[in-house]
């Protein structure tokens, strides 16, 4: 582990990461009226690869080992491809940005409960189970309230649950397989996004028309997904991992659902009922109970 001085800005990195990540839900929703969900994913990763490819050739970082490369390919398929495809499909089938953020926000709780048996982490005990129950109860209140669910919302709910399962598996795989590994940021992002692009392209070509309506909102949403979510947010995450700050990012992860809901309200005009707001608060408290270290 490097002994370099810890940058002062890392103090604000966890809350900055969570805030930027929360806006991604609204960015996807902003794009979907103008492009199909898998086509959006193809465009997103095509732009990222087009930006990172020349940068990698200029910087010429050390090539990863075979084991590290295989791990990046797995993570690209699991997280960048399967997770974001499920999330795009969930929103295209009626899930609101705040609602899906609430469901995905349960991931740290599930990881904390599964980690002892999967990777040998200390058990979270009674507090973990209470947090999980509160999180599920809060999510149930939001779903029952109807906020963020259109007529086809139950199909969206299936894809949202799939996204949660995939992200949980990805988090456990990363913690189990990447201990002690050190990968160049540009190489890691380039490999994972290239893998996701190759996996998504044939599905989009076979299942969708791949037509895009060139509206200003589409460009704003796509730019956010490329530069803020895929580049800046992941760079922050890698920086925190390098300096041992990733745990502090988890400690504020309970802020994702309310932040995502607030951004969706400000940008999209999404309105959540009082029951949905109460459910979000209950779920956020449940996640905070597990991940917020004393």
Tab-separated table of C-alpha atoms in Angstrom:
chain	number	residue	atom	x	y	z
A	1	UNK	CA	0.000	0.000	0.000
A	2	UNK	CA	1.300	3.413	-0.931
A	3	UNK	CA	2.353	5.731	1.853
A	4	UNK	CA	1.713	8.902	-0.115
A	5	UNK	CA	0.171	11.843	1.723
A	6	UNK	CA	-3.588	11.682	1.876
A	7	UNK	CA	-5.044	14.494	-0.282
A	8	UNK	CA	-7.161	17.004	1.645
A	9	UNK	CA	-10.035	16.750	-0.860
A	10	UNK	CA	-10.576	13.094	0.084
A	11	UNK	CA	-12.416	14.294	3.189
A	12	UNK	CA	-15.279	15.366	0.932
A	13	UNK	CA	-14.874	12.510	-1.577
A	14	UNK	CA	-17.458	10.084	-0.100
A	15	UNK	CA	-20.334	12.566	-0.045
A	16	UNK	CA	-19.271	13.917	-3.452
A	17	UNK	CA	-19.216	10.392	-4.903
A	18	UNK	CA	-22.661	9.527	-3.528
A	19	UNK	CA	-24.119	12.858	-4.725
A	20	UNK	CA	-22.782	12.449	-8.259
A	21	UNK	CA	-23.813	8.784	-8.382
A	22	UNK	CA	-27.366	9.679	-7.280
A	23	UNK	CA	-27.804	11.938	-10.300
A	24	UNK	CA	-27.248	9.014	-12.666
A	25	UNK	CA	-30.769	7.685	-12.073
A	26	UNK	CA	-32.279	10.946	-13.300
A	27	UNK	CA	-29.822	11.109	-16.226
A	28	UNK	CA	-31.023	7.717	-17.488
A	29	UNK	CA	-34.654	8.782	-17.120
A	30	UNK	CA	-33.871	12.000	-18.991
A	31	UNK	CA	-32.552	10.043	-21.999
A	32	UNK	CA	-35.168	7.302	-22.284
A	33	UNK	CA	-37.921	9.274	-24.089
A	34	UNK	CA	-35.490	9.731	-26.972
A	35	UNK	CA	-33.637	6.395	-27.139
A	36	UNK	CA	-34.283	2.738	-26.322
A	37	UNK	CA	-32.643	1.394	-23.116
A	38	UNK	CA	-30.021	-0.923	-24.619
A	39	UNK	CA	-29.199	1.550	-27.373
A	40	UNK	CA	-28.565	4.141	-24.669
A	41	UNK	CA	-26.106	1.758	-23.060
A	42	UNK	CA	-24.333	1.175	-26.385
A	43	UNK	CA	-23.951	4.923	-26.940
A	44	UNK	CA	-22.749	5.486	-23.395
A	45	UNK	CA	-19.978	2.919	-23.554
A	46	UNK	CA	-19.040	3.753	-27.141
A	47	UNK	CA	-18.311	7.337	-26.080
A	48	UNK	CA	-16.389	6.199	-22.981
A	49	UNK	CA	-14.235	3.785	-25.014
A	50	UNK	CA	-13.660	6.458	-27.684
A	51	UNK	CA	-12.383	8.819	-24.980
A	52	UNK	CA	-10.320	6.344	-22.954
A	53	UNK	CA	-8.785	4.410	-25.869
A	54	UNK	CA	-6.561	7.253	-27.138
A	55	UNK	CA	-5.775	8.276	-23.539
A	56	UNK	CA	-4.557	4.732	-22.795
A	57	UNK	CA	-2.334	4.801	-25.903
A	58	UNK	CA	-0.841	8.124	-24.799
A	59	UNK	CA	-0.252	7.163	-21.146
A	60	UNK	CA	0.878	3.591	-21.892
A	61	UNK	CA	0.181	2.290	-18.365
A	62	UNK	CA	1.526	-1.067	-17.229
A	63	UNK	CA	-0.575	-3.918	-18.548
A	64	UNK	CA	-2.562	-5.849	-15.949
A	65	UNK	CA	-1.763	-9.446	-15.122
A	66	UNK	CA	-3.852	-12.201	-16.645
A	67	UNK	CA	-5.721	-12.739	-13.362
A	68	UNK	CA	-6.475	-9.023	-13.026
A	69	UNK	CA	-7.622	-8.828	-16.641
A	70	UNK	CA	-10.010	-11.754	-16.164
A	71	UNK	CA	-11.379	-10.065	-13.029
A	72	UNK	CA	-11.986	-6.836	-14.981
A	73	UNK	CA	-13.775	-8.787	-17.708
A	74	UNK	CA	-16.031	-10.441	-15.108
A	75	UNK	CA	-16.793	-7.106	-13.482
A	76	UNK	CA	-17.468	-5.537	-16.868
A	77	UNK	CA	-20.012	-8.239	-17.678
A	78	UNK	CA	-21.610	-8.255	-14.252
A	79	UNK	CA	-21.716	-4.590	-13.265
A	80	UNK	CA	-21.193	-2.416	-16.340
A	81	UNK	CA	-23.256	-4.658	-18.637
A	82	UNK	CA	-25.835	-6.589	-16.596
A	83	UNK	CA	-26.434	-4.028	-13.828
A	84	UNK	CA	-26.856	-0.991	-16.044
A	85	UNK	CA	-28.856	-2.915	-18.656
A	86	UNK	CA	-31.253	-4.064	-15.923
A	87	UNK	CA	-31.517	-0.528	-14.554
A	88	UNK	CA	-32.156	1.003	-18.005
A	89	UNK	CA	-34.814	-1.621	-18.711
A	90	UNK	CA	-36.421	-1.053	-15.307
A	91	UNK	CA	-36.795	2.660	-15.953
A	92	UNK	CA	-38.027	2.103	-19.504
A	93	UNK	CA	-40.802	-0.067	-18.024
A	94	UNK	CA	-42.089	2.495	-15.565
A	95	UNK	CA	-39.764	2.626	-12.566
A	96	UNK	CA	-39.205	6.137	-11.258
A	97	UNK	CA	-35.677	7.382	-10.593
A	98	UNK	CA	-36.243	7.691	-6.846
A	99	UNK	CA	-37.953	4.305	-6.572
A	100	UNK	CA	-35.220	2.342	-8.306
A	101	UNK	CA	-32.572	4.252	-6.333
A	102	UNK	CA	-34.343	3.119	-3.166
A	103	UNK	CA	-34.221	-0.543	-4.207
A	104	UNK	CA	-30.584	-0.376	-5.312
A	105	UNK	CA	-29.816	1.439	-2.068
A	106	UNK	CA	-30.539	-1.787	-0.169
A	107	UNK	CA	-27.402	-3.346	-1.674
A	108	UNK	CA	-25.001	-2.419	1.188
A	109	UNK	CA	-27.333	-4.083	3.689
A	110	UNK	CA	-27.549	-7.325	1.698
A	111	UNK	CA	-23.781	-7.311	1.118
A	112	UNK	CA	-23.170	-6.823	4.837
A	113	UNK	CA	-25.405	-9.801	5.644
A	114	UNK	CA	-23.871	-12.094	2.996
A	115	UNK	CA	-20.225	-11.032	3.373
A	116	UNK	CA	-19.485	-13.130	6.515
A	117	UNK	CA	-20.278	-16.406	4.747
A	118	UNK	CA	-18.900	-15.373	1.325
A	119	UNK	CA	-15.663	-13.528	2.145
A	120	UNK	CA	-15.274	-13.987	5.890
A	121	UNK	CA	-16.210	-10.483	7.079
A	122	UNK	CA	-17.379	-10.066	10.701
A	123	UNK	CA	-21.136	-10.675	11.068
A	124	UNK	CA	-23.389	-7.635	11.426
A	125	UNK	CA	-25.694	-9.443	13.850
A	126	UNK	CA	-29.061	-8.177	15.003
A	127	UNK	CA	-28.442	-4.621	13.761
A	128	UNK	CA	-27.953	-5.927	10.208
A	129	UNK	CA	-31.185	-7.876	10.194
A	130	UNK	CA	-33.123	-4.952	11.655
A	131	UNK	CA	-31.649	-2.733	8.952
A	132	UNK	CA	-32.643	-5.188	6.229
A	133	UNK	CA	-36.211	-5.444	7.545
A	134	UNK	CA	-36.529	-1.663	7.742
A	135	UNK	CA	-35.103	-1.287	4.248
A	136	UNK	CA	-37.511	-3.839	2.803
A	137	UNK	CA	-40.444	-2.306	4.675
A	138	UNK	CA	-39.573	1.147	3.372
A	139	UNK	CA	-39.226	-0.128	-0.188
A	140	UNK	CA	-42.565	-1.901	0.174
A	141	UNK	CA	-44.253	1.342	1.257
A	142	UNK	CA	-42.898	3.163	-1.793
A	143	UNK	CA	-44.047	0.394	-4.149
A	144	UNK	CA	-47.507	0.156	-2.563
A	145	UNK	CA	-47.877	3.950	-2.782
A	146	UNK	CA	-47.574	3.708	-6.570
A	147	UNK	CA	-44.933	6.442	-6.740
A	148	UNK	CA	-42.556	5.876	-9.616
A	149	UNK	CA	-44.569	2.938	-11.005
A	150	UNK	CA	-46.438	3.235	-14.280
A	151	UNK	CA	-48.969	0.722	-15.622
A	152	UNK	CA	-46.162	-1.599	-16.701
A	153	UNK	CA	-44.260	-0.970	-13.490
A	154	UNK	CA	-44.260	-4.583	-12.331
A	155	UNK	CA	-42.070	-5.519	-15.294
A	156	UNK	CA	-39.849	-2.609	-14.263
A	157	UNK	CA	-39.834	-3.931	-10.713
A	158	UNK	CA	-38.534	-7.285	-11.980
A	159	UNK	CA	-35.644	-5.593	-13.777
A	160	UNK	CA	-34.955	-3.387	-10.746
A	161	UNK	CA	-34.751	-6.454	-8.514
A	162	UNK	CA	-32.418	-8.047	-11.062
A	163	UNK	CA	-30.226	-4.934	-10.946
A	164	UNK	CA	-30.091	-5.178	-7.151
A	165	UNK	CA	-29.090	-8.858	-7.295
A	166	UNK	CA	-26.422	-8.202	-9.938
A	167	UNK	CA	-24.948	-5.248	-8.043
A	168	UNK	CA	-24.841	-7.290	-4.832
A	169	UNK	CA	-23.022	-10.125	-6.617
A	170	UNK	CA	-20.626	-7.616	-8.174
A	171	UNK	CA	-19.812	-6.025	-4.827
A	172	UNK	CA	-19.117	-9.401	-3.229
A	173	UNK	CA	-16.984	-10.513	-6.184
A	174	UNK	CA	-14.975	-7.294	-6.088
A	175	UNK	CA	-14.306	-7.596	-2.361
A	176	UNK	CA	-13.383	-11.271	-2.653
A	177	UNK	CA	-11.269	-11.231	-5.815
A	178	UNK	CA	-9.669	-7.788	-5.770
A	179	UNK	CA	-8.053	-7.819	-2.330
A	180	UNK	CA	-4.517	-6.542	-2.638
A	181	UNK	CA	-4.735	-5.916	-6.383
A	182	UNK	CA	-3.774	-2.584	-7.854
A	183	UNK	CA	-5.043	-1.641	-11.311
A	184	UNK	CA	-4.506	1.475	-13.373
A	185	UNK	CA	-7.658	3.605	-13.446
A	186	UNK	CA	-7.703	4.148	-17.223
A	187	UNK	CA	-7.025	0.461	-17.930
A	188	UNK	CA	-9.752	-0.718	-15.547
A	189	UNK	CA	-12.420	1.625	-16.930
A	190	UNK	CA	-11.433	0.936	-20.535
A	191	UNK	CA	-11.558	-2.854	-20.170
A	192	UNK	CA	-14.842	-2.938	-18.252
A	193	UNK	CA	-16.614	-0.484	-20.560
A	194	UNK	CA	-15.276	-2.182	-23.699
A	195	UNK	CA	-16.541	-5.543	-22.424
A	196	UNK	CA	-19.946	-4.023	-21.664
A	197	UNK	CA	-20.076	-2.414	-25.116
A	198	UNK	CA	-19.307	-5.719	-26.874
A	199	UNK	CA	-21.934	-7.534	-24.765
A	200	UNK	CA	-24.659	-4.903	-25.254
A	201	UNK	CA	-24.271	-4.169	-28.971
A	202	UNK	CA	-25.676	-7.446	-30.382
A	203	UNK	CA	-28.629	-7.333	-27.962
A	204	UNK	CA	-29.474	-3.767	-28.918
A	205	UNK	CA	-29.123	-4.559	-32.633
A	206	UNK	CA	-31.337	-7.658	-32.340
A	207	UNK	CA	-34.026	-6.340	-29.984
A	208	UNK	CA	-34.247	-2.610	-30.691
A	209	UNK	CA	-34.454	-0.238	-33.652
A	210	UNK	CA	-31.382	1.674	-32.375
A	211	UNK	CA	-32.943	4.964	-33.429
A	212	UNK	CA	-32.146	8.128	-31.483
A	213	UNK	CA	-34.096	11.390	-31.326
A	214	UNK	CA	-31.498	14.145	-31.062
A	215	UNK	CA	-33.089	16.297	-28.355
A	216	UNK	CA	-31.226	18.593	-25.930
A	217	UNK	CA	-32.386	16.523	-22.930
A	218	UNK	CA	-30.877	13.402	-24.479
A	219	UNK	CA	-27.468	15.049	-24.890
A	220	UNK	CA	-27.557	16.392	-21.325
A	221	UNK	CA	-28.411	12.969	-19.897
A	222	UNK	CA	-25.844	11.139	-22.026
A	223	UNK	CA	-23.120	13.640	-21.129
A	224	UNK	CA	-23.876	13.123	-17.434
A	225	UNK	CA	-23.725	9.337	-17.784
A	226	UNK	CA	-20.418	9.458	-19.679
A	227	UNK	CA	-18.474	12.161	-17.886
A	228	UNK	CA	-19.970	12.255	-14.379
A	229	UNK	CA	-21.010	8.636	-13.772
A	230	UNK	CA	-18.582	6.629	-15.916
A	231	UNK	CA	-15.482	8.822	-15.564
A	232	UNK	CA	-15.612	11.206	-12.574
A	233	UNK	CA	-17.555	8.969	-10.149
A	234	UNK	CA	-15.460	5.886	-10.894
A	235	UNK	CA	-12.271	7.952	-10.637
A	236	UNK	CA	-13.381	9.110	-7.199
A	237	UNK	CA	-14.111	5.520	-6.209
A	238	UNK	CA	-10.684	4.335	-7.347
A	239	UNK	CA	-9.023	7.225	-5.504
A	240	UNK	CA	-10.876	6.296	-2.316
A	241	UNK	CA	-9.902	2.645	-2.722
A	242	UNK	CA	-6.271	3.668	-3.173
A	243	UNK	CA	-6.316	5.698	0.054
A	244	UNK	CA	-8.491	3.349	2.096
A	245	UNK	CA	-11.551	5.610	1.991
A	246	UNK	CA	-14.042	3.270	0.311
A	247	UNK	CA	-15.627	2.335	3.650
A	248	UNK	CA	-16.518	5.978	4.227
A	249	UNK	CA	-18.330	6.033	0.886
A	250	UNK	CA	-20.433	3.112	2.097
A	251	UNK	CA	-21.141	5.000	5.308
A	252	UNK	CA	-23.110	7.663	3.413
A	253	UNK	CA	-24.706	5.312	0.874
A	254	UNK	CA	-28.030	5.636	2.687
A	255	UNK	CA	-28.229	9.159	1.220
A	256	UNK	CA	-28.607	7.802	-2.342
A	257	UNK	CA	-32.425	7.242	-2.296
A	258	UNK	CA	-33.397	10.669	-0.879
A	259	UNK	CA	-30.810	12.447	-3.027
A	260	UNK	CA	-31.958	10.617	-6.152
A	261	UNK	CA	-35.574	11.428	-5.336
A	262	UNK	CA	-34.726	15.100	-4.764
A	263	UNK	CA	-32.817	15.335	-8.066
A	264	UNK	CA	-35.675	13.598	-9.927
A	265	UNK	CA	-38.132	16.079	-8.423
A	266	UNK	CA	-35.981	19.084	-9.379
A	267	UNK	CA	-35.135	17.912	-12.926
A	268	UNK	CA	-38.024	15.685	-13.999
A	269	UNK	CA	-40.823	16.981	-11.800
A	270	UNK	CA	-41.333	13.534	-10.247
A	271	UNK	CA	-43.631	13.818	-7.235
A	272	UNK	CA	-43.634	11.249	-4.446
A	273	UNK	CA	-46.682	10.770	-2.228
A	274	UNK	CA	-46.411	11.244	1.561
A	275	UNK	CA	-46.456	7.439	1.947
A	276	UNK	CA	-43.543	7.139	-0.511
A	277	UNK	CA	-41.585	9.828	1.318
A	278	UNK	CA	-42.153	7.997	4.605
A	279	UNK	CA	-41.055	4.726	2.992
A	280	UNK	CA	-37.876	6.344	1.677
A	281	UNK	CA	-37.069	7.665	5.155
A	282	UNK	CA	-37.642	4.241	6.746
A	283	UNK	CA	-35.473	2.495	4.141
A	284	UNK	CA	-32.702	5.104	4.436
A	285	UNK	CA	-32.665	4.656	8.202
A	286	UNK	CA	-32.434	0.886	7.765
A	287	UNK	CA	-29.423	1.201	5.454
A	288	UNK	CA	-27.819	3.788	7.749
A	289	UNK	CA	-28.246	1.427	10.686
A	290	UNK	CA	-26.035	-1.120	8.938
A	291	UNK	CA	-23.412	0.927	7.113
A	292	UNK	CA	-22.910	4.002	9.308
A	293	UNK	CA	-20.086	3.043	11.613
A	294	UNK	CA	-19.959	4.584	15.068
